Short mmCIF file of N, CA and C in Angstrom, two decimals:
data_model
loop_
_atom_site.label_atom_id
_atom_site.label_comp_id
_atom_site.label_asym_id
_atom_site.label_seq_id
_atom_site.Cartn_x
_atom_site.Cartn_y
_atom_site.Cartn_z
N UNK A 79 -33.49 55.10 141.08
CA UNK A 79 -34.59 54.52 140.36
C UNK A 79 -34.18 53.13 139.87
N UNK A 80 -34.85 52.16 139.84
CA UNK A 80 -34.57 51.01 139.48
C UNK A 80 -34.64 51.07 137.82
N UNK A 81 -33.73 49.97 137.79
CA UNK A 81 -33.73 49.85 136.13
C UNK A 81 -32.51 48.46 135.81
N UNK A 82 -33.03 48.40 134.80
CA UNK A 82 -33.06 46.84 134.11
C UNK A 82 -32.35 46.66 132.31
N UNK A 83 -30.97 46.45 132.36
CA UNK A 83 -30.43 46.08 131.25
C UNK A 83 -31.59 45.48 130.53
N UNK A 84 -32.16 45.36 129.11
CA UNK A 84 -32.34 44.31 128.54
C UNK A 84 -32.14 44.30 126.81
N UNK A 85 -31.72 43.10 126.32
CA UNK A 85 -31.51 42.70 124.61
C UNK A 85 -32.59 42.58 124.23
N UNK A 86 -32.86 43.60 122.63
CA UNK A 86 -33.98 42.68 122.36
C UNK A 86 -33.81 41.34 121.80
N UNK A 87 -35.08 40.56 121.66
CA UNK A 87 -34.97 39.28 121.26
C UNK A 87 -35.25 39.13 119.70
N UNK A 88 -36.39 39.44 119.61
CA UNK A 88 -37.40 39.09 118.34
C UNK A 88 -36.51 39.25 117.05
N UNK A 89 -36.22 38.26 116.26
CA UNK A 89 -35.99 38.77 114.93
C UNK A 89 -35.85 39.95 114.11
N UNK A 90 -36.91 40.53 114.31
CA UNK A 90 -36.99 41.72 113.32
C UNK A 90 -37.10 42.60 114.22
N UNK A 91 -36.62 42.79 115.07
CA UNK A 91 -36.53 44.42 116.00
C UNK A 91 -37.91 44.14 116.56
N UNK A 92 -37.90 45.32 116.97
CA UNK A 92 -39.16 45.54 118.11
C UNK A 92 -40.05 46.36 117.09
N UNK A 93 -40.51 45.57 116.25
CA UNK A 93 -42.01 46.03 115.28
C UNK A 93 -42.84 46.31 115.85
N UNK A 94 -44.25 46.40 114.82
CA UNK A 94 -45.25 46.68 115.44
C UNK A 94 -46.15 45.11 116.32
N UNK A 95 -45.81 44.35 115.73
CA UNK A 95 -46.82 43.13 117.10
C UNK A 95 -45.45 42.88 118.00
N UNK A 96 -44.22 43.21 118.07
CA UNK A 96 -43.62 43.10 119.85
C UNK A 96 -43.56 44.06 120.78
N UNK A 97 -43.74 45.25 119.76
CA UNK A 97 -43.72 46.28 120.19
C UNK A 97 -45.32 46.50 120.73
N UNK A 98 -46.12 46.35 120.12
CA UNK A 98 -47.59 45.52 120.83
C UNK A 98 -47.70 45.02 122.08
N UNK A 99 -47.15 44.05 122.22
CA UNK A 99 -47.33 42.85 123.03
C UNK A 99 -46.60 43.79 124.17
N UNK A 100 -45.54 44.59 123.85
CA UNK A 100 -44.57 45.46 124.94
C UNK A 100 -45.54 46.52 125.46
N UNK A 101 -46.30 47.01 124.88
CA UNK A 101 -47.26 48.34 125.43
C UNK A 101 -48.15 47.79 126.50
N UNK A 102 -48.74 46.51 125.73
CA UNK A 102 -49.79 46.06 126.67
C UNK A 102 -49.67 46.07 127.55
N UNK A 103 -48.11 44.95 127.85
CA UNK A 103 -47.75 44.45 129.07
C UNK A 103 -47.24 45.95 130.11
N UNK A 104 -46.90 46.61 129.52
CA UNK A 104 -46.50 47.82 130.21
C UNK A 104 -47.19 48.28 130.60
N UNK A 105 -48.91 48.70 129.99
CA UNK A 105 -49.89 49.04 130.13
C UNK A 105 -50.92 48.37 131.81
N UNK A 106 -50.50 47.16 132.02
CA UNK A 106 -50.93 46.37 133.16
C UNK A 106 -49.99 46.58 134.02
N UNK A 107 -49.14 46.72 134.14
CA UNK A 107 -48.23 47.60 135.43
C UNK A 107 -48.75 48.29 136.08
N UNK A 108 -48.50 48.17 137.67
CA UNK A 108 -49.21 49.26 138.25
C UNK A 108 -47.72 50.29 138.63
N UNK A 109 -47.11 50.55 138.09
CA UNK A 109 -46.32 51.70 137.87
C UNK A 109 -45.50 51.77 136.46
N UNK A 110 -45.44 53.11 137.00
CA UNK A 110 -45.18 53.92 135.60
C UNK A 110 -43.82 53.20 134.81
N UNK A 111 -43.32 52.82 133.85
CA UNK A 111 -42.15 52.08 133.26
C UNK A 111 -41.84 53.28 131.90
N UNK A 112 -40.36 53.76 131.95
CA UNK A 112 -39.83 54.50 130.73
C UNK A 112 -39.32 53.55 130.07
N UNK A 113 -38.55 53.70 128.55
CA UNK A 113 -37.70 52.35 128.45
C UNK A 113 -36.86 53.43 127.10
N UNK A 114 -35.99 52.66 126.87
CA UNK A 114 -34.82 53.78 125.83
C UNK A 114 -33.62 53.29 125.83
N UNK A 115 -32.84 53.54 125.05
CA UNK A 115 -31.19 53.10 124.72
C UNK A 115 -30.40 54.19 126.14
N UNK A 116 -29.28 53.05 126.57
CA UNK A 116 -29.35 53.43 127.41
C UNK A 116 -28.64 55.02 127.45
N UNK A 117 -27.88 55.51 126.47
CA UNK A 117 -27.79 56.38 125.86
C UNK A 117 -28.35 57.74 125.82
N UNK A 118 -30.19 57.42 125.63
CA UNK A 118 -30.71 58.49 124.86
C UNK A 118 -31.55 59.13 125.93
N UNK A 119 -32.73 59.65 125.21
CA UNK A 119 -33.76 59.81 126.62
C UNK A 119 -35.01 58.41 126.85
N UNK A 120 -35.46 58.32 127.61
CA UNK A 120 -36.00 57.37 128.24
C UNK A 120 -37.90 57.80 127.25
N UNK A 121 -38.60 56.84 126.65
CA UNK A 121 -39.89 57.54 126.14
C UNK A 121 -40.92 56.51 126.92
N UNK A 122 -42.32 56.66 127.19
CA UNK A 122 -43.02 55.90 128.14
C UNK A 122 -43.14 54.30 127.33
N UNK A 123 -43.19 54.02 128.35
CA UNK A 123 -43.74 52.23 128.08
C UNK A 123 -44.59 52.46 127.05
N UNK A 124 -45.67 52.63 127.84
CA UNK A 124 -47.11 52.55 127.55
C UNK A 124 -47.94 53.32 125.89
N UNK A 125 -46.57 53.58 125.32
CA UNK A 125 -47.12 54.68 124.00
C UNK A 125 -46.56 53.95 123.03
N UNK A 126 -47.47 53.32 122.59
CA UNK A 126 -47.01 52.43 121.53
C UNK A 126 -45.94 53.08 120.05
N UNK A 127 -46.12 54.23 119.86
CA UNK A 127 -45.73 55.27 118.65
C UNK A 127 -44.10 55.41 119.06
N UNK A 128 -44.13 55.71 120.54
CA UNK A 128 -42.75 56.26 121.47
C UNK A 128 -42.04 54.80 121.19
N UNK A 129 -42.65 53.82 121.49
CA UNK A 129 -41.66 52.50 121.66
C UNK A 129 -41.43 52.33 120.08
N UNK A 130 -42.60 52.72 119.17
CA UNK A 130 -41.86 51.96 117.63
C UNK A 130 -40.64 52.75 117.10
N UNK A 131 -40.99 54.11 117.83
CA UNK A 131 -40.07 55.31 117.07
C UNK A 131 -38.38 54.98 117.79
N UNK A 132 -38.47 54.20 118.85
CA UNK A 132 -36.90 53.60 119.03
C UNK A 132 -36.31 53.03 117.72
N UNK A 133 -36.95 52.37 117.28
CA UNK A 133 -36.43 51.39 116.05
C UNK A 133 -35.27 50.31 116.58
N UNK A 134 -35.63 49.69 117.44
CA UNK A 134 -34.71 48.68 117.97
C UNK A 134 -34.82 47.56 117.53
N UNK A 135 -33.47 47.05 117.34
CA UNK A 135 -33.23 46.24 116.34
C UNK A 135 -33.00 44.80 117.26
N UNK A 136 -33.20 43.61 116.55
CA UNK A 136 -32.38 42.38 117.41
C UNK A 136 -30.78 42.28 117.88
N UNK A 137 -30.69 42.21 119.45
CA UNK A 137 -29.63 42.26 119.58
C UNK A 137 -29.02 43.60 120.52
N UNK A 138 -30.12 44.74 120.13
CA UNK A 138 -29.42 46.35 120.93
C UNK A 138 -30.52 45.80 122.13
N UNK A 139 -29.16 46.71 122.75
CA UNK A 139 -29.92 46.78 124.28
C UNK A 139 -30.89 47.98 124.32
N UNK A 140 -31.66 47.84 125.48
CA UNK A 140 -32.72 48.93 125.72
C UNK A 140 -32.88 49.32 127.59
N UNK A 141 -32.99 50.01 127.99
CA UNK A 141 -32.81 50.13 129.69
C UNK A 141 -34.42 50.34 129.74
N UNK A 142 -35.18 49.71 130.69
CA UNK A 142 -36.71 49.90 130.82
C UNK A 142 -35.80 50.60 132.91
N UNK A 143 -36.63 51.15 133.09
CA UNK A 143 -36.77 52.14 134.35
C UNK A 143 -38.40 52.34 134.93
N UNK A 144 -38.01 52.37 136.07
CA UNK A 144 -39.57 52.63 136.96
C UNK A 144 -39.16 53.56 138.31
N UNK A 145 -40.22 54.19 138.82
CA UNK A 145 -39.73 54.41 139.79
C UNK A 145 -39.90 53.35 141.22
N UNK A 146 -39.44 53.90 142.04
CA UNK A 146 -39.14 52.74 143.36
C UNK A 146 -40.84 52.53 143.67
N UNK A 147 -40.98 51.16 144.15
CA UNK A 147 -41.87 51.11 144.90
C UNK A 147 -42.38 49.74 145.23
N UNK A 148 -42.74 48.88 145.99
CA UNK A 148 -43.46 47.66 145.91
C UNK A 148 -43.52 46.55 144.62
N UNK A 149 -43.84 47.62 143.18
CA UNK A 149 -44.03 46.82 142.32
C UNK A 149 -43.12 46.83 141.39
N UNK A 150 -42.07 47.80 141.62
CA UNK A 150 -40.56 47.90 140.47
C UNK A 150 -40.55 46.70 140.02
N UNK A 151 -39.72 45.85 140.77
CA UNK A 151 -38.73 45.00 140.25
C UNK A 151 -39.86 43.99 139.91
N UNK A 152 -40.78 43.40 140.11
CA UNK A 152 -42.10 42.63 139.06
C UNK A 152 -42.35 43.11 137.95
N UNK A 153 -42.58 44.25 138.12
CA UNK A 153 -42.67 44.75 136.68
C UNK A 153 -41.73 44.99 135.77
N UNK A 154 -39.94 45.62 135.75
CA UNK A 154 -39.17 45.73 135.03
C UNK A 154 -38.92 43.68 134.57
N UNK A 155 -39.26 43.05 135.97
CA UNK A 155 -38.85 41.25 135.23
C UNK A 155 -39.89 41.20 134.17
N UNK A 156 -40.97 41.26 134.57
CA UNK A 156 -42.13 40.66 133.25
C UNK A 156 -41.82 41.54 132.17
N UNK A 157 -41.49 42.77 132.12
CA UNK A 157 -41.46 43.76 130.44
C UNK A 157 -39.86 42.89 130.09
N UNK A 158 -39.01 42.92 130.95
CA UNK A 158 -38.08 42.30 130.12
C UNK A 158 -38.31 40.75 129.48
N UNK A 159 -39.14 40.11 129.85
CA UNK A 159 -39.31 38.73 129.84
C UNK A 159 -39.84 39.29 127.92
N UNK A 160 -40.84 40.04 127.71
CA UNK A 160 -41.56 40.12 126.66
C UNK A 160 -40.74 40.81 125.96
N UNK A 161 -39.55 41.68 126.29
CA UNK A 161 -38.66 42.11 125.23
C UNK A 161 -37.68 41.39 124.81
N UNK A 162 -37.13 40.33 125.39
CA UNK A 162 -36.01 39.29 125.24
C UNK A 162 -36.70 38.46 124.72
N UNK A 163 -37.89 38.12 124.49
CA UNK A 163 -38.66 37.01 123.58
C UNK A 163 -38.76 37.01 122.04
N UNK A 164 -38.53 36.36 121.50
CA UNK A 164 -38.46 36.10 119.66
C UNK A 164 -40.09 36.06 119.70
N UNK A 165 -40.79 37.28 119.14
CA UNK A 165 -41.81 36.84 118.89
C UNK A 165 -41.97 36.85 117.37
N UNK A 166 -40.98 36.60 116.76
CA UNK A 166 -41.18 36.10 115.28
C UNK A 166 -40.69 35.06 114.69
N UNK A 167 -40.49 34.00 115.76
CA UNK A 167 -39.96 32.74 115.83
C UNK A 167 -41.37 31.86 115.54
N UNK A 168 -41.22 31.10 114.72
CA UNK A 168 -42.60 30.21 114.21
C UNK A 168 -42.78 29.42 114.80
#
């Protein structure tokens, strides 16, 4: 299965508006994306509650995963693009 190191970026962890901005974008994928420490168990992209309940902080890594197909590796680049982003940078 493909899968994708990524840091978060944002200041204050992955709150509720990056953690936002992370569902959406996960949400427009046309395949399915898990994401989780790489550690733990993997909870869906797309559930905004699952991604806040990580509590990821600036700085920890997070592994986003998809399964194989045409649109993997587009989609694990763009979710990482929006998790490595400071979106609490003014």
């Amino acid at each position: 299965m493909p899968h994708l190191l990524v840091t978060v970026g944002s200041q204050q962890g992955l709150h509720a508006r990056p953690a936002s901005l992370f569902v959406q974008a996960a949400t427009r994928q046309p395949v399915k994306v898990t994401v989780g420490r790489p550690d733990q168990p993997a909870v869906d992209a797309r559930s905004l509650l699952s991604v806040l309940a990580l509590g990821a902080a600036q700085g920890d890594t997070l592994q986003l995963t998809t399964d194989e197909g045409e649109h993997a590796a587009t989609a694990l680049e763009e979710l990482a693009k929006v998790l490595s982003k400071d979106h609490d940078a003014s």
